Amino acid sequence: MPRPRKYESDAEKQKAYRERNELATLCVQLPVSLVAEFEEWLKFKDKSKSEVVEKLLRSQLLRKR
């Protein structure tokens, strides 16, 4: 017998995950060629898009000067 679902939908489950981890979504529009290069680069790294973008924002835009 399968266990009962804790959340009614996958969207509700995702929302709970973001709230638990204090995460927000960020939607950006980028050129298709840049996204393709980025995804190609990610194939060789063991990191998620979120990890890479977070590190870039912290180290390049939000660094203390």
Coordinates of N, CA and C in Angstrom, one line a residue:
M1 N 0.8 -1.2 0.0 CA 0.0 0.0 0.0 C 0.9 1.2 0.0
P2 N 0.7 2.2 -1.0 CA 1.5 3.4 -1.0 C 1.2 4.3 0.1
R3 N 2.1 5.1 0.5 CA 1.9 6.0 1.6 C 1.1 7.2 1.1
P4 N 0.3 7.8 1.9 CA -0.5 9.0 1.5 C 0.4 10.2 1.1
R5 N -0.1 10.9 0.1 CA 0.6 12.1 -0.3 C 0.6 13.2 0.7
K6 N 1.7 13.8 1.0 CA 1.8 14.9 1.9 C 1.3 16.2 1.3
Y7 N 1.6 16.3 0.0 CA 1.1 17.5 -0.7 C 0.2 17.1 -1.9
E8 N -0.8 17.9 -2.2 CA -1.8 17.6 -3.2 C -1.2 17.6 -4.6
S9 N -0.2 18.4 -4.8 CA 0.3 18.5 -6.2 C 1.8 18.7 -6.1
D10 N 2.5 18.5 -7.2 CA 3.9 18.8 -7.3 C 4.2 20.3 -7.1
A11 N 3.3 21.1 -7.6 CA 3.5 22.6 -7.4 C 3.5 23.0 -5.9
E12 N 2.6 22.4 -5.2 CA 2.5 22.6 -3.7 C 3.8 22.1 -3.0
K13 N 4.3 21.0 -3.5 CA 5.5 20.4 -2.9 C 6.7 21.3 -3.1
Q14 N 6.8 21.8 -4.4 CA 7.9 22.7 -4.7 C 7.8 24.0 -3.9
K15 N 6.6 24.5 -3.8 CA 6.4 25.8 -3.0 C 6.8 25.6 -1.5
A16 N 6.5 24.4 -0.9 CA 6.9 24.1 0.4 C 8.4 24.0 0.5
Y17 N 9.1 23.4 -0.5 CA 10.5 23.3 -0.5 C 11.2 24.7 -0.5
R18 N 10.7 25.6 -1.4 CA 11.2 26.9 -1.5 C 11.0 27.7 -0.2
E19 N 9.9 27.6 0.5 CA 9.7 28.3 1.7 C 10.6 27.7 2.8
R20 N 10.7 26.4 2.9 CA 11.6 25.8 3.9 C 13.0 26.2 3.8
N21 N 13.5 26.4 2.6 CA 14.9 26.7 2.3 C 15.1 28.2 2.0
E22 N 14.1 29.0 2.2 CA 14.1 30.4 2.0 C 14.7 30.7 0.6
L23 N 14.1 30.2 -0.4 CA 14.5 30.3 -1.8 C 13.5 31.1 -2.6
A24 N 14.0 31.9 -3.6 CA 13.1 32.6 -4.5 C 13.5 32.3 -5.9
T25 N 12.5 32.3 -6.8 CA 12.9 32.1 -8.2 C 13.2 33.4 -8.9
L26 N 14.1 33.3 -9.9 CA 14.5 34.4 -10.6 C 14.5 34.0 -12.1
C27 N 13.7 34.8 -12.9 CA 13.5 34.5 -14.3 C 14.2 35.5 -15.1
V28 N 15.1 35.1 -16.0 CA 15.8 36.1 -16.8 C 15.7 35.7 -18.2
Q29 N 15.9 36.7 -19.1 CA 15.9 36.4 -20.5 C 17.3 36.6 -21.1
L30 N 17.8 35.5 -21.7 CA 19.2 35.5 -22.2 C 19.2 35.1 -23.6
P31 N 20.2 35.5 -24.4 CA 20.3 35.0 -25.8 C 20.4 33.5 -25.8
V32 N 19.8 32.9 -26.8 CA 19.8 31.4 -27.0 C 21.2 30.9 -27.0
S33 N 22.1 31.6 -27.8 CA 23.4 31.1 -27.9 C 24.2 31.1 -26.6
L34 N 23.9 32.1 -25.7 CA 24.6 32.1 -24.4 C 24.1 31.0 -23.5
V35 N 22.8 30.7 -23.6 CA 22.2 29.6 -22.8 C 22.8 28.3 -23.3
A36 N 22.9 28.1 -24.6 CA 23.5 26.9 -25.1 C 24.9 26.7 -24.6
E37 N 25.7 27.8 -24.7 CA 27.1 27.7 -24.2 C 27.2 27.4 -22.7
F38 N 26.3 28.0 -21.9 CA 26.2 27.8 -20.5 C 25.9 26.3 -20.2
E39 N 24.9 25.8 -20.9 CA 24.5 24.4 -20.6 C 25.6 23.4 -21.1
E40 N 26.3 23.8 -22.1 CA 27.4 23.0 -22.6 C 28.5 23.0 -21.5
W41 N 28.8 24.1 -20.9 CA 29.8 24.2 -19.9 C 29.4 23.4 -18.6
L42 N 28.1 23.5 -18.3 CA 27.6 22.7 -17.1 C 27.7 21.2 -17.3
K43 N 27.7 20.7 -18.5 CA 27.9 19.3 -18.8 C 29.2 18.8 -18.2
F44 N 30.2 19.6 -18.1 CA 31.5 19.2 -17.6 C 31.7 19.5 -16.2
K45 N 30.8 20.2 -15.6 CA 30.9 20.6 -14.1 C 29.9 19.8 -13.3
D46 N 30.1 19.7 -12.1 CA 29.2 18.9 -11.2 C 28.4 20.0 -10.4
K47 N 27.8 20.9 -11.0 CA 27.1 22.0 -10.3 C 25.8 22.3 -11.0
S48 N 24.9 22.8 -10.2 CA 23.6 23.2 -10.8 C 23.6 24.6 -11.4
K49 N 22.7 25.0 -12.2 CA 22.6 26.3 -12.7 C 22.5 27.3 -11.5
S50 N 21.7 26.9 -10.5 CA 21.5 27.8 -9.4 C 22.8 28.1 -8.6
E51 N 23.5 27.0 -8.4 CA 24.8 27.2 -7.7 C 25.7 28.2 -8.4
V52 N 25.8 28.0 -9.7 CA 26.8 28.8 -10.5 C 26.3 30.3 -10.5
V53 N 25.0 30.5 -10.8 CA 24.5 31.9 -10.8 C 24.6 32.5 -9.4
E54 N 24.4 31.8 -8.3 CA 24.5 32.3 -7.0 C 25.9 32.8 -6.8
K55 N 26.9 31.9 -7.1 CA 28.3 32.3 -6.9 C 28.7 33.5 -7.7
L56 N 28.3 33.6 -9.0 CA 28.6 34.7 -9.8 C 28.0 36.0 -9.2
L57 N 26.8 36.0 -8.8 CA 26.2 37.2 -8.2 C 26.9 37.6 -6.9
R58 N 27.2 36.7 -6.1 CA 28.0 37.0 -4.8 C 29.4 37.5 -5.1
S59 N 30.1 36.9 -6.0 CA 31.5 37.2 -6.2 C 31.7 38.4 -7.2
Q60 N 30.8 38.6 -8.1 CA 31.0 39.6 -9.1 C 30.2 40.9 -8.9
L61 N 28.9 40.7 -8.4 CA 28.1 41.9 -8.3 C 27.9 42.4 -6.9
L62 N 27.9 41.5 -5.9 CA 27.6 41.9 -4.6 C 28.8 41.9 -3.6
R63 N 30.0 41.8 -4.2 CA 31.2 41.7 -3.4 C 31.5 43.1 -2.8
K64 N 32.1 43.1 -1.6 CA 32.5 44.3 -0.9 C 33.7 44.9 -1.6
R65 N 33.7 46.2 -1.8 CA 34.8 46.8 -2.4 C 35.5 47.8 -1.5

